Structures are given as C-alpha cells and as structure tokens.
Coordinates of C-alpha atoms in Angstrom, one line a residue:
M1 CA -14.9 -20.2 10.8
P2 CA -14.9 -17.0 13.0
D3 CA -17.0 -14.1 11.8
T4 CA -15.0 -11.4 10.2
H5 CA -15.0 -8.0 11.7
F6 CA -15.0 -5.6 8.7
Y7 CA -17.5 -4.3 6.2
K8 CA -19.9 -6.9 4.7
Y9 CA -21.6 -6.2 1.4
D10 CA -25.3 -5.8 1.3
D11 CA -27.7 -6.4 -1.5
Y12 CA -27.1 -3.0 -2.9
D13 CA -23.3 -3.6 -3.0
R14 CA -23.7 -7.0 -4.6
T15 CA -26.1 -5.7 -7.3
L16 CA -23.8 -2.9 -8.2
V17 CA -20.8 -5.2 -8.6
S18 CA -22.8 -7.8 -10.5
E19 CA -24.2 -5.2 -12.9
R20 CA -20.7 -3.8 -13.4
V21 CA -19.4 -7.3 -14.4
D22 CA -22.3 -7.7 -16.9
Q23 CA -21.5 -4.3 -18.4
F24 CA -17.8 -5.1 -18.8
R25 CA -18.6 -8.5 -20.3
D26 CA -20.5 -6.7 -23.0
Q27 CA -17.7 -4.2 -23.5
V28 CA -15.2 -7.0 -23.9
R29 CA -17.5 -8.7 -26.4
C30 CA -17.6 -5.5 -28.4
R31 CA -13.9 -5.1 -28.3
L32 CA -13.3 -8.8 -29.4
A33 CA -15.8 -8.3 -32.3
G34 CA -14.1 -5.2 -33.5
E35 CA -17.0 -3.0 -32.6
L36 CA -14.8 -0.9 -30.3
T37 CA -11.3 0.3 -31.1
E38 CA -8.5 0.0 -28.6
E39 CA -8.7 3.7 -28.1
Q40 CA -12.4 3.5 -27.3
F41 CA -12.0 0.4 -25.1
K42 CA -9.0 1.7 -23.1
P43 CA -10.9 3.9 -20.6
L44 CA -13.5 1.2 -20.1
R45 CA -11.0 -1.5 -19.2
L46 CA -8.9 0.8 -17.1
H47 CA -11.9 1.6 -14.8
N48 CA -12.3 -2.1 -14.4
G49 CA -8.7 -2.6 -13.4
L50 CA -7.4 -4.1 -16.7
Y51 CA -4.1 -2.9 -18.1
L52 CA -2.4 -3.9 -21.3
Q53 CA 1.2 -4.6 -20.2
L54 CA 4.3 -5.8 -22.1
H55 CA 3.3 -9.4 -22.7
A56 CA -0.4 -9.7 -21.6
Y57 CA -3.2 -8.0 -19.9
M58 CA -2.8 -7.4 -16.2
L59 CA -5.8 -7.3 -13.8
R60 CA -5.4 -5.2 -10.7
I61 CA -7.8 -6.4 -8.0
A62 CA -8.9 -4.0 -5.3
I63 CA -8.3 -4.9 -1.6
P64 CA -9.9 -1.9 0.1
Y65 CA -7.8 -0.6 3.0
G66 CA -5.8 -3.8 2.8
T67 CA -8.3 -6.0 4.6
L68 CA -9.0 -9.6 3.5
S69 CA -10.9 -12.6 4.8
S70 CA -9.4 -16.0 4.5
R71 CA -12.3 -16.9 2.2
Q72 CA -11.4 -14.0 -0.1
L73 CA -7.7 -15.0 -0.2
R74 CA -8.7 -18.5 -1.2
K75 CA -10.7 -17.1 -4.0
L76 CA -7.7 -15.0 -5.1
A77 CA -5.6 -18.1 -5.2
D78 CA -8.3 -19.9 -7.2
I79 CA -8.6 -17.1 -9.7
S80 CA -4.7 -16.9 -10.1
R81 CA -4.7 -20.6 -10.8
Q82 CA -7.6 -20.7 -13.2
Y83 CA -7.1 -17.4 -15.1
D84 CA -3.4 -16.6 -14.7
R85 CA -0.2 -18.6 -14.1
G86 CA -0.8 -19.6 -10.5
Y87 CA 0.6 -16.6 -8.6
G88 CA -0.1 -13.0 -7.8
H89 CA 1.7 -9.8 -6.9
F90 CA 0.7 -7.8 -3.8
T91 CA 1.3 -4.0 -4.5
T92 CA 2.1 -0.9 -2.6
R93 CA -1.6 0.1 -2.9
Q94 CA -2.6 -3.0 -1.0
N95 CA -3.9 -4.5 -4.2
L96 CA -3.3 -7.8 -6.0
Q97 CA -2.1 -7.9 -9.6
L98 CA -2.4 -10.8 -12.0
N99 CA 0.0 -10.4 -14.9
W100 CA -1.2 -12.9 -17.5
I101 CA -4.9 -12.4 -17.9
K102 CA -6.6 -13.2 -21.2
L103 CA -8.9 -10.5 -22.4
E104 CA -11.7 -13.0 -23.2
E105 CA -11.5 -14.4 -19.7
A106 CA -11.3 -11.2 -17.8
P107 CA -15.1 -10.9 -17.2
D108 CA -15.1 -14.4 -15.8
A109 CA -12.3 -13.5 -13.4
L110 CA -14.3 -10.5 -12.3
A111 CA -17.5 -12.6 -11.8
A112 CA -15.5 -15.0 -9.6
L113 CA -14.3 -12.0 -7.6
A114 CA -17.9 -10.8 -7.1
E115 CA -18.7 -14.2 -5.5
V116 CA -16.6 -13.1 -2.5
D117 CA -17.6 -9.4 -2.6
M118 CA -14.5 -8.2 -4.4
H119 CA -14.0 -6.3 -7.6
A120 CA -11.4 -4.3 -9.7
M121 CA -13.3 -1.1 -10.1
Q122 CA -11.2 2.1 -10.0
T123 CA -7.9 0.4 -9.5
S124 CA -6.8 2.3 -12.6
G125 CA -7.8 5.4 -14.6
N126 CA -8.0 9.0 -13.6
C127 CA -10.3 8.5 -10.7
I128 CA -10.1 8.0 -6.9
R129 CA -8.1 4.8 -6.6
N130 CA -8.2 2.1 -3.9
V131 CA -8.2 3.8 -0.4
T132 CA -5.3 2.5 1.7
A133 CA -4.9 2.4 5.5
D134 CA -2.6 1.2 8.3
H135 CA -2.0 -2.5 8.0
Y136 CA -2.2 -2.9 11.8
A137 CA -5.7 -1.3 11.8
G138 CA -8.1 -2.6 14.4
A139 CA -5.3 -4.3 16.3
A140 CA -2.5 -1.8 16.9
I141 CA -1.7 -0.9 20.5
D142 CA -1.0 2.7 19.5
E143 CA -4.3 3.2 17.6
I144 CA -6.5 6.1 18.4
E145 CA -9.4 4.9 16.2
D146 CA -9.7 2.2 13.5
P147 CA -9.0 4.1 10.2
R148 CA -10.8 1.4 8.2
I149 CA -14.2 2.7 9.3
W150 CA -13.4 6.0 7.5
A151 CA -11.7 4.3 4.6
E152 CA -14.9 2.3 4.0
I153 CA -17.0 5.5 4.1
V154 CA -14.6 7.1 1.6
R155 CA -14.8 4.0 -0.5
Q156 CA -18.6 4.1 -0.7
W157 CA -18.6 7.8 -1.5
S158 CA -15.9 7.6 -4.2
T159 CA -17.0 4.4 -6.0
L160 CA -18.4 5.4 -9.4
H161 CA -18.7 9.0 -8.2
P162 CA -20.0 10.7 -11.4
E163 CA -18.2 14.0 -10.8
F164 CA -14.8 12.4 -10.2
T165 CA -14.7 9.6 -12.8
F166 CA -12.4 11.5 -15.2
L167 CA -10.2 13.7 -13.0
P168 CA -7.1 15.4 -14.4
R169 CA -5.0 12.5 -13.2
K170 CA -5.3 9.5 -10.9
F171 CA -6.0 10.3 -7.2
K172 CA -4.8 8.4 -4.1
I173 CA -6.1 8.7 -0.5
A174 CA -4.5 7.1 2.6
I175 CA -5.7 7.0 6.2
T176 CA -4.0 6.3 9.5
G177 CA -5.4 6.2 13.0
S178 CA -2.1 6.0 14.7
P179 CA 0.6 8.6 15.7
N180 CA 3.1 6.1 14.0
D181 CA 2.5 6.4 10.2
R182 CA 2.2 3.0 8.7
A183 CA 0.3 4.3 5.7
A184 CA 2.6 6.9 4.3
V185 CA -0.1 9.6 4.4
R186 CA 2.2 12.5 3.7
V187 CA 3.0 11.3 0.2
H188 CA -0.5 10.8 -1.1
D189 CA -2.8 13.2 -3.0
I190 CA -4.8 13.3 0.2
G191 CA -3.6 11.9 3.5
L192 CA -5.9 11.7 6.6
R193 CA -4.5 11.4 10.1
L194 CA -6.9 10.7 13.0
W195 CA -5.8 12.5 16.2
R196 CA -7.2 13.7 19.5
N197 CA -7.1 17.4 20.3
E198 CA -6.8 19.1 23.7
Q199 CA -10.5 18.8 24.2
G200 CA -10.4 15.1 23.8
E201 CA -12.2 15.1 20.5
V202 CA -11.0 12.9 17.6
G203 CA -10.8 14.4 14.1
F204 CA -8.7 14.5 11.0
E205 CA -5.6 16.3 10.0
V206 CA -6.2 16.8 6.2
I207 CA -2.9 16.7 4.2
V208 CA -3.1 17.5 0.5
G209 CA -0.7 17.5 -2.4
G210 CA 1.8 14.8 -1.5
G211 CA 2.9 12.3 -4.0
L212 CA 5.9 10.6 -5.7
G213 CA 6.6 10.1 -9.4
R214 CA 8.3 12.5 -11.7
T215 CA 8.0 15.4 -9.2
P216 CA 8.0 14.0 -5.6
M217 CA 6.4 16.2 -3.0
I218 CA 5.4 16.1 0.7
G219 CA 1.8 17.0 1.3
K220 CA 0.7 20.2 3.1
T221 CA -1.8 20.5 5.9
L222 CA -4.9 22.2 4.7
R223 CA -6.9 21.5 7.9
A224 CA -5.2 20.8 11.2
F225 CA -8.4 19.5 12.7
L226 CA -11.6 18.4 10.8
P227 CA -14.7 17.1 12.7
K228 CA -15.2 13.5 11.6
D229 CA -18.8 14.0 10.4
E230 CA -17.6 16.7 7.9
L231 CA -15.1 14.4 6.2
L232 CA -17.0 13.8 3.0
A233 CA -17.9 17.4 2.6
Y234 CA -14.3 18.4 2.9
L235 CA -13.1 15.7 0.6
E236 CA -15.7 16.6 -2.0
S237 CA -14.8 20.3 -1.8
T238 CA -11.0 19.4 -2.3
L239 CA -11.7 17.2 -5.3
R240 CA -14.0 19.9 -6.9
V241 CA -11.2 22.4 -6.6
Y242 CA -8.8 20.0 -8.1
N243 CA -11.2 19.1 -10.9
R244 CA -11.8 22.8 -11.6
Y245 CA -8.2 23.9 -11.6
G246 CA -6.1 20.8 -12.2
R247 CA -3.9 20.8 -15.4
R248 CA -5.4 18.8 -18.2
D249 CA -3.0 20.1 -20.9
N250 CA 0.1 18.4 -19.5
L251 CA 0.1 14.8 -18.2
Y252 CA 3.2 15.5 -16.1
K253 CA 1.6 18.5 -14.4
A254 CA -1.9 17.1 -13.8
R255 CA -1.5 15.8 -10.3
I256 CA -3.0 17.8 -7.4
K257 CA 0.5 18.2 -5.9
I258 CA 1.4 20.4 -8.9
L259 CA -1.7 22.5 -8.3
V260 CA -0.9 23.0 -4.6
H261 CA 2.7 23.9 -5.5
E262 CA 1.7 26.3 -8.3
V263 CA -1.0 28.2 -6.5
G264 CA 0.4 27.8 -3.0
V265 CA -1.0 26.2 0.0
E266 CA -2.8 29.4 1.3
K267 CA -4.6 29.9 -2.0
M268 CA -5.5 26.2 -2.2
R269 CA -6.9 26.3 1.3
D270 CA -9.0 29.4 0.5
E271 CA -10.5 27.8 -2.5
V272 CA -11.3 24.5 -0.6
E273 CA -12.7 26.3 2.4
A274 CA -15.0 28.4 0.2
E275 CA -16.4 25.4 -1.5
Y276 CA -16.5 23.6 1.9
A277 CA -18.5 26.4 3.5
A278 CA -21.2 26.0 0.9
N279 CA -21.4 22.2 1.4
R280 CA -20.6 21.3 5.0
D281 CA -24.2 21.3 6.2
G282 CA -25.7 19.6 3.1
A283 CA -26.3 16.0 2.2
L284 CA -22.6 15.1 2.6
R285 CA -22.6 15.7 6.4
L286 CA -22.4 12.3 7.9
P287 CA -25.3 11.4 10.3
P288 CA -24.2 9.7 13.6
A289 CA -26.4 6.7 12.7
T290 CA -24.5 6.2 9.4
I291 CA -21.1 6.4 11.2
E292 CA -22.3 4.1 13.9
A293 CA -23.6 1.5 11.4
I294 CA -20.3 1.4 9.6
A295 CA -18.3 1.3 12.8
R296 CA -20.3 -1.6 14.2
Q297 CA -19.1 -3.8 11.3
F298 CA -15.5 -3.0 12.3
A299 CA -16.1 -3.9 16.0
P300 CA -13.0 -5.7 17.4
P301 CA -13.4 -9.5 17.6
T302 CA -14.1 -10.9 21.0
L303 CA -10.7 -12.4 21.9
P304 CA -10.8 -15.0 24.7
P305 CA -8.2 -14.5 27.5
R306 CA -4.8 -16.0 26.6
L307 CA -1.5 -16.2 28.3
V308 CA 0.5 -13.0 28.2
I309 CA 3.8 -14.9 28.6
S310 CA 4.0 -18.4 27.1
G311 CA 6.5 -20.9 28.4
D312 CA 6.7 -22.6 25.0
V313 CA 7.5 -19.2 23.3
E314 CA 10.2 -18.4 25.8
A315 CA 11.8 -21.8 25.5
Q316 CA 11.9 -21.7 21.7
R317 CA 13.2 -18.1 21.9
L318 CA 16.2 -19.4 23.8
D319 CA 16.8 -22.5 21.7
D320 CA 16.1 -21.2 18.2
R321 CA 18.0 -18.0 17.1
D322 CA 15.9 -17.6 13.9
F323 CA 12.7 -17.8 15.9
A324 CA 14.0 -15.2 18.4
L325 CA 14.9 -12.9 15.4
W326 CA 11.4 -13.5 14.0
L327 CA 9.8 -12.5 17.3
K328 CA 11.8 -9.3 17.2
S329 CA 11.2 -8.2 13.6
N330 CA 7.9 -9.8 12.6
V331 CA 5.8 -9.7 15.7
A332 CA 4.2 -6.5 17.0
P333 CA 2.2 -5.7 20.2
H334 CA -1.5 -6.1 20.1
R335 CA -4.0 -3.9 21.9
V336 CA -5.3 -6.9 23.8
P337 CA -2.9 -8.6 26.3
G338 CA -2.0 -12.2 25.3
Y339 CA -2.2 -11.4 21.6
A340 CA 0.2 -10.2 18.9
I341 CA 0.2 -8.9 15.3
V342 CA 2.3 -11.1 13.0
T343 CA 3.7 -10.2 9.6
A344 CA 4.3 -12.9 7.0
S345 CA 7.2 -11.7 5.0
L346 CA 6.7 -12.1 1.3
K347 CA 10.4 -11.5 0.9
P348 CA 12.2 -14.8 1.3
A349 CA 15.8 -14.5 0.1
G350 CA 16.1 -14.2 -3.6
S351 CA 12.3 -14.1 -4.3
P352 CA 10.4 -11.3 -6.2
P353 CA 9.1 -8.9 -3.5
G354 CA 5.3 -9.2 -2.9
D355 CA 4.8 -12.4 -4.9
A356 CA 2.7 -15.3 -3.6
S357 CA 1.8 -18.5 -5.4
A358 CA -1.8 -19.9 -5.3
A359 CA -0.6 -22.6 -2.9
Q360 CA 1.1 -20.1 -0.6
M361 CA -2.1 -17.9 -0.6
E362 CA -4.1 -21.0 0.4
G363 CA -1.6 -21.8 3.1
V364 CA -1.8 -18.3 4.5
A365 CA -5.6 -18.6 4.5
D366 CA -5.3 -21.8 6.5
I367 CA -3.2 -20.0 9.1
A368 CA -5.6 -17.1 9.3
E369 CA -8.5 -19.4 9.9
A370 CA -6.7 -21.4 12.5
Y371 CA -4.9 -18.6 14.4
S372 CA -6.2 -15.1 13.4
Q373 CA -10.0 -14.9 13.3
A374 CA -9.9 -15.6 9.6
E375 CA -8.7 -12.1 9.0
L376 CA -5.7 -10.7 7.1
R377 CA -4.2 -7.4 6.1
V378 CA -2.1 -6.5 3.1
S379 CA 0.6 -3.9 3.8
H380 CA 1.8 -1.2 1.4
E381 CA 5.2 -2.7 2.0
Q382 CA 4.0 -5.8 0.2
N383 CA 3.6 -8.2 3.1
L384 CA 0.7 -10.1 4.6
I385 CA -0.4 -9.5 8.3
F386 CA -2.3 -11.7 10.7
P387 CA -3.9 -9.1 13.1
H388 CA -5.1 -11.3 16.0
V389 CA -2.7 -14.1 16.9
A390 CA -2.5 -15.5 20.5
V391 CA 1.0 -15.2 22.0
E392 CA 1.0 -18.9 22.8
D393 CA 0.2 -19.8 19.2
L394 CA 3.3 -18.0 17.9
P395 CA 5.5 -21.1 17.6
R396 CA 2.9 -22.9 15.5
V397 CA 2.3 -19.9 13.2
Y398 CA 6.1 -19.6 12.8
R399 CA 6.4 -23.3 11.8
E400 CA 3.5 -23.1 9.3
L401 CA 4.8 -20.0 7.7
A402 CA 8.2 -21.5 7.4
V403 CA 6.7 -24.4 5.4
L404 CA 5.3 -21.7 3.0
G405 CA 8.6 -19.8 2.8
F406 CA 7.1 -16.7 4.6
A407 CA 8.8 -16.9 7.9
E408 CA 11.8 -14.8 7.0
A409 CA 12.8 -12.7 10.0
N410 CA 13.4 -9.6 8.0
V411 CA 10.5 -7.2 8.4
G412 CA 11.9 -3.6 8.3
K413 CA 15.3 -5.0 7.5
I414 CA 17.5 -4.6 4.4
T415 CA 15.9 -7.5 2.4
D416 CA 12.3 -6.4 3.2
I417 CA 12.5 -4.6 -0.2
I418 CA 9.7 -2.8 -1.8
A419 CA 9.9 -3.2 -5.6
C420 CA 7.6 -2.6 -8.5
P421 CA 7.3 -5.3 -11.3
G422 CA 9.6 -3.2 -13.5
L423 CA 10.6 -3.9 -17.1
D424 CA 9.8 -7.7 -16.7
Y425 CA 6.1 -6.8 -16.9
C426 CA 5.4 -3.1 -17.1
A427 CA 5.1 -1.3 -20.4
L428 CA 6.1 2.0 -18.7
A429 CA 9.2 0.8 -17.1
N430 CA 12.8 1.8 -18.2
A431 CA 14.6 -0.9 -16.3
R432 CA 14.2 -4.1 -14.4
S433 CA 13.4 -4.0 -10.6
I434 CA 12.8 -7.6 -9.6
P435 CA 16.3 -8.9 -10.5
V436 CA 17.9 -6.1 -8.7
A437 CA 15.9 -6.8 -5.6
Q438 CA 16.7 -10.4 -5.8
R439 CA 20.5 -9.8 -6.0
I440 CA 20.4 -7.5 -3.0
S441 CA 18.3 -9.9 -1.1
N442 CA 20.7 -12.8 -1.8
H443 CA 23.7 -10.7 -0.9
F444 CA 22.3 -9.7 2.5
A445 CA 20.6 -13.0 3.2
S446 CA 22.2 -13.7 6.6
L447 CA 19.7 -12.9 9.3
A448 CA 22.4 -12.1 11.8
R449 CA 23.9 -9.6 9.5
Q450 CA 20.4 -8.1 8.7
H451 CA 19.7 -7.6 12.4
D452 CA 23.1 -6.1 13.0
I453 CA 22.4 -3.5 10.3
G454 CA 19.0 -2.9 11.8
D455 CA 16.1 -1.0 10.3
L456 CA 16.9 -0.1 6.8
K457 CA 14.4 0.2 4.0
I458 CA 15.3 -0.2 0.4
K459 CA 12.7 0.7 -2.3
I460 CA 13.1 0.1 -5.9
S461 CA 11.3 1.6 -9.0
G462 CA 11.7 0.7 -12.6
C463 CA 10.7 4.1 -13.9
I464 CA 10.1 7.7 -12.7
N465 CA 6.4 6.9 -11.9
A466 CA 7.9 5.6 -8.6
C467 CA 5.5 2.6 -8.0
G468 CA 8.2 1.2 -5.8
H469 CA 8.3 4.4 -3.7
H470 CA 12.1 4.8 -4.2
H471 CA 11.9 8.5 -3.3
V472 CA 11.0 7.7 0.3
G473 CA 13.4 4.7 0.8
H474 CA 16.2 5.0 3.2
I475 CA 18.0 3.8 0.2
G476 CA 16.1 4.4 -3.0
I477 CA 17.0 2.9 -6.3
L478 CA 15.5 4.1 -9.6
G479 CA 16.0 2.3 -12.9
V480 CA 16.7 4.7 -15.8
D481 CA 17.5 4.0 -19.5
K482 CA 20.4 5.7 -21.2
N483 CA 20.9 4.9 -24.8
G484 CA 19.5 1.4 -24.3
V485 CA 21.5 0.6 -21.2
E486 CA 19.7 0.1 -17.8
L487 CA 21.3 2.3 -15.2
Y488 CA 20.3 2.7 -11.5
Q489 CA 20.2 6.1 -9.7
I490 CA 20.8 5.9 -6.0
S491 CA 19.1 8.2 -3.4
L492 CA 19.5 8.3 0.3
G493 CA 17.6 9.7 3.3
G494 CA 14.0 9.2 2.3
D495 CA 11.4 8.4 5.0
V496 CA 7.7 8.3 5.7
D497 CA 7.6 8.5 9.4
F498 CA 5.6 11.3 11.0
G499 CA 7.8 14.3 11.7
R500 CA 10.5 12.7 9.6
T501 CA 8.9 12.4 6.2
A502 CA 11.5 13.3 3.6
I503 CA 12.3 12.8 -0.1
G504 CA 15.6 11.2 -0.6
S505 CA 18.6 13.0 -2.2
I506 CA 20.4 11.6 -5.3
L507 CA 23.8 10.4 -4.2
G508 CA 25.7 10.9 -7.5
P509 CA 25.9 9.3 -11.0
A510 CA 23.8 6.3 -11.8
V511 CA 25.5 2.9 -11.7
T512 CA 25.2 -0.1 -14.0
A513 CA 23.1 -3.1 -13.0
D514 CA 26.2 -5.2 -12.1
K515 CA 27.3 -2.5 -9.6
V516 CA 24.1 -2.1 -7.7
V517 CA 24.9 -4.7 -5.0
E518 CA 28.4 -3.3 -4.6
T519 CA 27.1 0.1 -4.2
V520 CA 24.5 -0.8 -1.6
D521 CA 27.2 -2.8 0.2
A522 CA 29.5 0.3 0.3
I523 CA 26.6 2.5 1.6
V524 CA 25.9 0.0 4.4
A525 CA 29.6 -0.3 5.3
T526 CA 29.8 3.5 5.6
Y527 CA 26.8 3.5 7.9
L528 CA 28.2 0.7 10.1
E529 CA 31.4 2.6 10.5
A530 CA 29.8 5.9 11.4
R531 CA 26.7 4.9 13.4
R532 CA 26.2 5.7 17.0
E533 CA 24.4 3.6 19.6
G534 CA 20.7 3.1 18.6
E535 CA 21.0 5.0 15.3
R536 CA 19.1 3.8 12.3
F537 CA 20.6 4.2 8.9
V538 CA 18.5 7.2 8.1
D539 CA 19.5 8.8 11.4
T540 CA 23.2 8.4 10.7
Y541 CA 22.8 9.7 7.2
R542 CA 21.0 12.9 8.5
R543 CA 23.8 13.4 11.1
I544 CA 26.9 12.9 8.8
G545 CA 25.4 14.0 5.4
A546 CA 26.0 12.5 2.0
Q547 CA 29.7 13.1 1.5
P548 CA 31.1 10.0 3.4
F549 CA 28.7 7.8 1.4
K550 CA 29.8 9.5 -1.9
E551 CA 33.4 8.9 -1.1
K552 CA 32.9 5.3 -0.2
V553 CA 30.7 4.6 -3.3
Y554 CA 32.4 6.4 -6.0
G555 CA 35.9 5.8 -4.7
S556 CA 35.3 2.1 -4.8
L557 CA 33.6 1.7 -8.2

C-alpha cells in the first residue's frame, strides 16, 4: 500500500486519544450505573461526539480537514457494521455520523477508531469543532499552498484547549489555499484564505463572523494579510475576545457573528488587534522548524510519469455518453500532468445524500488503494474524492465506482444535493429533508437533462440551524413546521464562491411537501427560458431578479 501523505499520529497523539477513550468509558459506566444524571453526562458525551437523537444515540466521527486513508475508511466501514446498522452519513463538516449507536457500546467504537488514529473529540459542544478545508487540497491545479498543513496546526492547537472548551457557542473554522473557494470560508465563524501579496509572500486573509443558522451572515475581513507564523496568535486573540464578550444569556445570540454584528467590525478588529499585539511574539508564534515538520508530512506523493492523453479514455468518451458526462462533471484537473482528481458522487438517483453502506466504503477504499495513493477526501458537499488518479486509469475507476453506485455524473448538478438528516433522525428538526432530496433527485434523474440545466446547487435543511446550508444554495429549501404540518420555504440566489458569496432571498410563501418538486421544476423552467449563453442559474437569477420566478411558481401552484 502506498504511504499516505498527511499527518501521522505520534506517541503523544496516541496516548492522548487512548486516555480520552478510557476516561469516556468510565463516564459511560457512571451514567449507566445512575451515578451521573443525563444533565451531568450531556456535556461529557457531547465533547466526545455523542448526541442523543430521536431514536438512538448518534456518534459524530471527526475527519480532520476531510482527509482519510483507505485503512481508516475500512475501519469506519467495520465500525458501522459492528456498532451501527451497516452504513454512515458523511456531513457538511467533512465528518461521518453513525445514527444507531448504543450507549454501552460507544466506548468500544471510540477504541476501534483509536486503532487507526481517529476520534470523535470536539465534534459537538461549545468548543472549536472539526477544522474543514478544500477537498482538493494537495492536488488542485489552482492551489497556492496546501491548506491542510495549517488545518493540522489549528487542530493541534485547538484540541482540548482549556480556555476554549466551553465557549458561548460552537465554533467552526474553515481554510482554503485556492482562489476558488471550495471550503465556504465566508460563512464560518473564522474563515482563512491563503493568498500571495504583491511582494510574493503567502499569508492569510482572516475572515470573522460568518455563519448560517437562525441569523445567516457573511464574514467580515479582520486582517487582509496575516503572516503565516502569526496564525495561532491571531486565532487565540480572536477567540479570547469572543470568549470575553460573546453572549451567554441568549442561545440564539451567542455566535461570534452576532458579536461582530452588534459591536461592528471596526470595534471587533480593535479588540482583537489589542489582544494580538500582546501575544504575537509569545509562545504562540510558530517557529519555522515546527511549520516545516508539519509541512513535510503533507509533501505531495511522488507520482510516476503517466500519459497526459489516453487513447482508451478518448475512445470511451466517444462511445459512452454517460462516461463522457462523468469526465465533464466528476473529473477535475490535477497539478501534475497525466493525473486527475475524481469525485465519487454519493448522490445516486433517489438515495439519501451523503450516505454510504459499509460495503460501499470498503469498495471505495479498494479503489483508493489501487488508483489514488490510498488517499481520500471528504467534501463539505457530502461526496468522496480520489485526489491522485492517473488519467489512463479513469475508465477503470469509473467502472468500479459504477458497481458501487457512485459513478453518477452529477457533481455540481441539480441532483448533487446537500441535505441534513432532518426529522428522520434529528431531534432538532422541524421537517424531513431526505425524502424531499430523494424526490427531487428522482425527478431530475436524466443525466442529459441535468447537464443541460448546468451548474445548479440545491441545499436542504430540516430546521433553522441550517446544517444543510440552505441559505447559500442556488436553490435553498428549509423545512418548517406550522401547526404540525411540514412546509418548505424556498430561497434563491445563495452562493459561496469568492466575490459572489451571498445569502439567498426567500421567494415567497412556503409550500407543502407534495409541491416541492413542482416548485423546483417551475424555477428551473423559468431559468431555462431566461438564461443567456454560458449563464449559470445563479447568474440568471441575479440578472433578472426574483419576480419572474415568483410568477412562475405561485401562478402554477
């Protein structure tokens, strides 16, 4: 098996995770024996990724910056089979959720994770959550620098940080190393964008106060350019200001986005910069040796020369329309000629978005070992990525993905839907998300139709917490409850691209579940009638406004 090119645990890491498992095992024993009440146990289980959902406990497993080895994916498959119901759900935070965990078996599942250097720490609770990154990291042709290096540095700094264990509210950080934002950094509590200034230096734009949920906001730039070695000092200063002034009296006003909004970006910047000035030259300044040691672990794999143009690929492109569409939508350029980045779509027609069975996970692990340096990425769009595939291997990868049901040529298309688990699983949800996604997916199943429609991103949430990112969907769908009836609010025009980040606008009155597909169909028809050459859905919407869509939707219902 090829050696993986990302952070490898050392003895310190393994000891920490092992001791954490032992600690939680004792906490579970106390809870089962009645020595801890549920109220006492709740913060302990949450900081170990264990939720109490509608029907059972849910375990949320951390996949830092979305990077997995094939060995780790096999272990996830094994855990899902042994401790759950044989499948898992990949989430918008690049995590994996298991929805049917038994409390008494949760410590055993965590111990199994520790065998492959994984854990569930800080995937819940009011702490710094799993740090996410561009799912093309380390392979993208447009990448300035691999963001996973910095995501790993942030992960080590934030894990069990005593000062930030009980923040006013949960805290999410995303990092991108590309001018094309595949990590949605402007809708995070802190977003970090690596870029090169006029002097040729690479540093961070620090964006603070973004977030979705009850009050969606786009983050504001606190620092246009931050030297890389000062990253932790600036993050710590920002978190201290938030910890000091963040609202703790109102759950709905506790996120940092509310603090930035209420005090204003200038005041927030002044507070952070004052804290930062006192800390920038202290222990948090990153020594070059530390940065270099982490960076070495993310060194790109040595990829042997391969054909840039493959006769087999070109022949199959001409003979097989579905394969040609797959090349167009699911295959992206690699920084090394002769290689490509391949997305396995976890959105086959009619399936719950982001779900994978144990057998499918094992099949994906097989493909990664055979064709992608035994490496995988999880995207916040709930798909899996093979980062290093030789162009001449694309037909074989396509065939093997097809056997698994993951070769749908729909990445970025209307059926590549982001959806939260919704009311089928989540105790917080008001409405179902999965059945809505399935009905839309089945309605638009024709690949020819999807590719004619072009890039159009639908995102569905089952409640105002917006785990399905509906606020930034080109078409966003929010499930709401009105007198016991599940209704769906439609918004248009959301986006996360750099320079285009936008919160969608509500189109009009919510529609019933049986009208959602009809509504989406009317919206798409309006777009197709009005679009100009080369326009995406969201571009047409911005040009013509909401009125034509309103007339089509509410005139037809």
